[in-house]
PDB file of C-alpha atoms in Angstrom:
ATOM      1  CA  UNK A   1     123.412-294.485 -26.376  1.00  0.00           C
ATOM      2  CA  UNK A   2     127.055-295.629 -26.706  1.00  0.00           C
ATOM      3  CA  UNK A   3     128.926-296.631 -23.581  1.00  0.00           C
ATOM      4  CA  UNK A   4     132.567-295.612 -23.062  1.00  0.00           C
ATOM      5  CA  UNK A   5     134.471-298.823 -22.416  1.00  0.00           C
ATOM      6  CA  UNK A   6     137.983-297.502 -21.860  1.00  0.00           C
ATOM      7  CA  UNK A   7     139.585-294.237 -20.797  1.00  0.00           C
ATOM      8  CA  UNK A   8     143.233-293.676 -21.616  1.00  0.00           C
ATOM      9  CA  UNK A   9     145.563-291.481 -19.644  1.00  0.00           C
ATOM     10  CA  UNK A  10     147.929-289.727 -22.030  1.00  0.00           C
ATOM     11  CA  UNK A  11     151.441-288.510 -21.346  1.00  0.00           C
ATOM     12  CA  UNK A  12     150.953-285.133 -23.022  1.00  0.00           C
ATOM     13  CA  UNK A  13     148.744-282.073 -22.853  1.00  0.00           C
ATOM     14  CA  UNK A  14     145.716-282.162 -25.078  1.00  0.00           C
ATOM     15  CA  UNK A  15     145.559-279.044 -27.248  1.00  0.00           C
ATOM     16  CA  UNK A  16     148.277-277.204 -25.322  1.00  0.00           C
ATOM     17  CA  UNK A  17     148.606-273.442 -25.285  1.00  0.00           C
ATOM     18  CA  UNK A  18     150.307-272.280 -28.402  1.00  0.00           C
ATOM     19  CA  UNK A  19     151.400-269.385 -30.478  1.00  0.00           C
ATOM     20  CA  UNK A  20     148.780-267.538 -32.474  1.00  0.00           C
ATOM     21  CA  UNK A  21     150.041-266.303 -35.856  1.00  0.00           C
ATOM     22  CA  UNK A  22     149.792-262.535 -36.383  1.00  0.00           C
ATOM     23  CA  UNK A  23     147.197-262.947 -39.141  1.00  0.00           C
ATOM     24  CA  UNK A  24     144.789-264.541 -36.625  1.00  0.00           C
ATOM     25  CA  UNK A  25     145.796-262.308 -33.717  1.00  0.00           C
ATOM     26  CA  UNK A  26     145.346-259.151 -35.808  1.00  0.00           C
ATOM     27  CA  UNK A  27     141.801-260.246 -36.668  1.00  0.00           C
ATOM     28  CA  UNK A  28     141.001-260.704 -32.972  1.00  0.00           C
ATOM     29  CA  UNK A  29     142.515-257.322 -32.077  1.00  0.00           C
ATOM     30  CA  UNK A  30     140.922-255.508 -35.036  1.00  0.00           C
ATOM     31  CA  UNK A  31     138.024-253.981 -33.038  1.00  0.00           C
ATOM     32  CA  UNK A  32     140.542-252.716 -30.502  1.00  0.00           C
ATOM     33  CA  UNK A  33     142.993-251.346 -33.083  1.00  0.00           C
ATOM     34  CA  UNK A  34     140.135-249.724 -35.024  1.00  0.00           C
ATOM     35  CA  UNK A  35     139.724-247.344 -32.059  1.00  0.00           C
ATOM     36  CA  UNK A  36     142.956-245.586 -33.026  1.00  0.00           C
ATOM     37  CA  UNK A  37     141.817-242.058 -33.896  1.00  0.00           C
ATOM     38  CA  UNK A  38     144.821-240.993 -35.970  1.00  0.00           C
ATOM     39  CA  UNK A  39     144.709-243.265 -39.000  1.00  0.00           C
ATOM     40  CA  UNK A  40     148.290-242.254 -39.904  1.00  0.00           C
ATOM     41  CA  UNK A  41     149.426-243.846 -36.636  1.00  0.00           C
ATOM     42  CA  UNK A  42     147.489-247.092 -37.178  1.00  0.00           C
ATOM     43  CA  UNK A  43     150.327-248.836 -39.096  1.00  0.00           C
ATOM     44  CA  UNK A  44     152.713-247.919 -36.261  1.00  0.00           C
ATOM     45  CA  UNK A  45     150.488-249.574 -33.662  1.00  0.00           C
ATOM     46  CA  UNK A  46     149.833-252.571 -35.891  1.00  0.00           C
ATOM     47  CA  UNK A  47     153.589-252.996 -36.223  1.00  0.00           C
ATOM     48  CA  UNK A  48     154.196-252.708 -32.461  1.00  0.00           C
ATOM     49  CA  UNK A  49     151.546-255.278 -31.646  1.00  0.00           C
ATOM     50  CA  UNK A  50     152.874-257.592 -34.345  1.00  0.00           C
ATOM     51  CA  UNK A  51     156.438-257.237 -33.019  1.00  0.00           C
ATOM     52  CA  UNK A  52     155.353-258.237 -29.525  1.00  0.00           C
ATOM     53  CA  UNK A  53     153.139-261.022 -30.861  1.00  0.00           C
ATOM     54  CA  UNK A  54     156.151-262.398 -32.772  1.00  0.00           C
ATOM     55  CA  UNK A  55     157.835-262.958 -29.398  1.00  0.00           C
ATOM     56  CA  UNK A  56     155.239-265.722 -28.933  1.00  0.00           C
ATOM     57  CA  UNK A  57     153.056-264.862 -25.938  1.00  0.00           C
ATOM     58  CA  UNK A  58     150.800-267.690 -24.818  1.00  0.00           C
ATOM     59  CA  UNK A  59     147.809-265.378 -24.368  1.00  0.00           C
ATOM     60  CA  UNK A  60     146.544-261.865 -24.931  1.00  0.00           C
ATOM     61  CA  UNK A  61     143.916-259.999 -22.943  1.00  0.00           C
ATOM     62  CA  UNK A  62     141.977-256.785 -23.398  1.00  0.00           C
ATOM     63  CA  UNK A  63     140.410-255.113 -20.381  1.00  0.00           C
ATOM     64  CA  UNK A  64     137.568-252.675 -19.961  1.00  0.00           C
ATOM     65  CA  UNK A  65     138.847-250.906 -16.839  1.00  0.00           C
ATOM     66  CA  UNK A  66     142.184-249.916 -15.373  1.00  0.00           C
ATOM     67  CA  UNK A  67     144.655-249.674 -18.212  1.00  0.00           C
ATOM     68  CA  UNK A  68     142.217-248.532 -20.889  1.00  0.00           C
ATOM     69  CA  UNK A  69     143.582-248.899 -24.358  1.00  0.00           C
ATOM     70  CA  UNK A  70     146.096-251.589 -23.420  1.00  0.00           C
ATOM     71  CA  UNK A  71     146.525-255.159 -24.571  1.00  0.00           C
ATOM     72  CA  UNK A  72     148.242-257.616 -22.251  1.00  0.00           C
ATOM     73  CA  UNK A  73     150.629-260.067 -23.866  1.00  0.00           C
ATOM     74  CA  UNK A  74     151.192-262.919 -21.422  1.00  0.00           C
ATOM     75  CA  UNK A  75     154.333-265.012 -21.280  1.00  0.00           C
ATOM     76  CA  UNK A  76     153.146-267.290 -18.477  1.00  0.00           C
ATOM     77  CA  UNK A  77     156.120-269.632 -18.543  1.00  0.00           C
ATOM     78  CA  UNK A  78     158.422-266.667 -17.863  1.00  0.00           C
ATOM     79  CA  UNK A  79     155.961-264.930 -15.524  1.00  0.00           C
ATOM     80  CA  UNK A  80     156.200-261.788 -17.685  1.00  0.00           C
ATOM     81  CA  UNK A  81     153.195-259.755 -18.801  1.00  0.00           C
ATOM     82  CA  UNK A  82     153.656-256.910 -21.275  1.00  0.00           C
ATOM     83  CA  UNK A  83     151.038-254.176 -21.512  1.00  0.00           C
ATOM     84  CA  UNK A  84     151.130-252.237 -24.767  1.00  0.00           C
ATOM     85  CA  UNK A  85     148.787-249.418 -25.710  1.00  0.00           C
ATOM     86  CA  UNK A  86     147.228-248.494 -29.007  1.00  0.00           C
ATOM     87  CA  UNK A  87     147.150-244.827 -28.076  1.00  0.00           C
ATOM     88  CA  UNK A  88     149.854-242.247 -28.684  1.00  0.00           C
ATOM     89  CA  UNK A  89     151.988-241.212 -25.724  1.00  0.00           C
ATOM     90  CA  UNK A  90     151.505-244.328 -23.611  1.00  0.00           C
ATOM     91  CA  UNK A  91     154.460-246.380 -22.428  1.00  0.00           C
ATOM     92  CA  UNK A  92     154.831-250.150 -22.320  1.00  0.00           C
ATOM     93  CA  UNK A  93     154.480-251.609 -18.826  1.00  0.00           C
ATOM     94  CA  UNK A  94     156.014-254.920 -17.822  1.00  0.00           C
ATOM     95  CA  UNK A  95     154.630-256.825 -14.830  1.00  0.00           C
ATOM     96  CA  UNK A  96     155.241-260.196 -13.238  1.00  0.00           C
ATOM     97  CA  UNK A  97     152.999-262.648 -11.393  1.00  0.00           C
ATOM     98  CA  UNK A  98     150.822-259.897  -9.891  1.00  0.00           C
ATOM     99  CA  UNK A  99     149.786-258.520 -13.292  1.00  0.00           C
ATOM    100  CA  UNK A 100     146.049-259.006 -12.672  1.00  0.00           C
ATOM    101  CA  UNK A 101     146.113-256.838  -9.566  1.00  0.00           C
ATOM    102  CA  UNK A 102     148.505-254.253 -11.001  1.00  0.00           C
ATOM    103  CA  UNK A 103     146.629-253.843 -14.278  1.00  0.00           C
ATOM    104  CA  UNK A 104     143.640-252.589 -12.270  1.00  0.00           C
ATOM    105  CA  UNK A 105     145.592-249.739 -10.687  1.00  0.00           C
ATOM    106  CA  UNK A 106     146.035-246.284 -12.159  1.00  0.00           C
ATOM    107  CA  UNK A 107     149.211-245.387 -13.998  1.00  0.00           C
ATOM    108  CA  UNK A 108     149.998-242.877 -11.235  1.00  0.00           C
ATOM    109  CA  UNK A 109     149.799-245.616  -8.588  1.00  0.00           C
ATOM    110  CA  UNK A 110     152.062-247.861 -10.662  1.00  0.00           C
ATOM    111  CA  UNK A 111     154.647-245.182 -11.417  1.00  0.00           C
ATOM    112  CA  UNK A 112     154.656-243.480  -7.990  1.00  0.00           C
ATOM    113  CA  UNK A 113     155.103-246.808  -6.199  1.00  0.00           C
ATOM    114  CA  UNK A 114     157.484-248.285  -8.785  1.00  0.00           C
ATOM    115  CA  UNK A 115     155.294-251.385  -9.104  1.00  0.00           C
ATOM    116  CA  UNK A 116     156.307-252.322 -12.614  1.00  0.00           C
ATOM    117  CA  UNK A 117     159.307-254.426 -13.582  1.00  0.00           C
ATOM    118  CA  UNK A 118     159.948-251.955 -16.379  1.00  0.00           C
ATOM    119  CA  UNK A 119     158.301-248.943 -17.971  1.00  0.00           C
ATOM    120  CA  UNK A 120     159.462-248.543 -21.557  1.00  0.00           C
ATOM    121  CA  UNK A 121     158.785-245.457 -23.651  1.00  0.00           C
ATOM    122  CA  UNK A 122     158.683-245.508 -27.428  1.00  0.00           C
ATOM    123  CA  UNK A 123     161.124-242.629 -27.731  1.00  0.00           C
ATOM    124  CA  UNK A 124     163.833-243.317 -30.245  1.00  0.00           C
ATOM    125  CA  UNK A 125     164.181-246.191 -32.612  1.00  0.00           C
ATOM    126  CA  UNK A 126     161.934-249.240 -32.627  1.00  0.00           C
ATOM    127  CA  UNK A 127     164.859-251.493 -31.825  1.00  0.00           C
ATOM    128  CA  UNK A 128     165.425-249.753 -28.476  1.00  0.00           C
ATOM    129  CA  UNK A 129     162.090-250.718 -26.936  1.00  0.00           C
ATOM    130  CA  UNK A 130     161.906-254.075 -28.694  1.00  0.00           C
ATOM    131  CA  UNK A 131     165.403-255.041 -27.533  1.00  0.00           C
ATOM    132  CA  UNK A 132     164.488-254.119 -23.938  1.00  0.00           C
ATOM    133  CA  UNK A 133     161.499-256.444 -24.101  1.00  0.00           C
ATOM    134  CA  UNK A 134     163.594-259.240 -25.584  1.00  0.00           C
ATOM    135  CA  UNK A 135     166.157-258.824 -22.767  1.00  0.00           C
ATOM    136  CA  UNK A 136     163.400-259.033 -20.150  1.00  0.00           C
ATOM    137  CA  UNK A 137     162.093-262.227 -21.715  1.00  0.00           C
ATOM    138  CA  UNK A 138     165.477-263.970 -21.709  1.00  0.00           C
TER     139      UNK A 138
END
């Protein structure tokens, strides 16, 4: 059995968090996106998720309770967490450091208590909601 003779301390993170290209991210989200009932809407949701992914979150998360049908795009360095749904009629929710707690609440609790940083509807042009997200991230 080999013996480790020396251990080096490096001045950088080993395999740091990074950006996942949409081609890889889409594969990971495929089971989730396949739940979209209206196949005519599927390209719309794919596009929305890709647009947010292109903003370079450092993680994504899919839950089983709370915000059903939502994917969380985490921008940890900015303390911003964007929840986007793959189901028609659902808004985008933006949270900060308490995103884990808030994402377990009902939408009514969030809205009635104004617990979100922002609630963005998809009404209007794509650029409206995407620009709002970009502003929040700057």
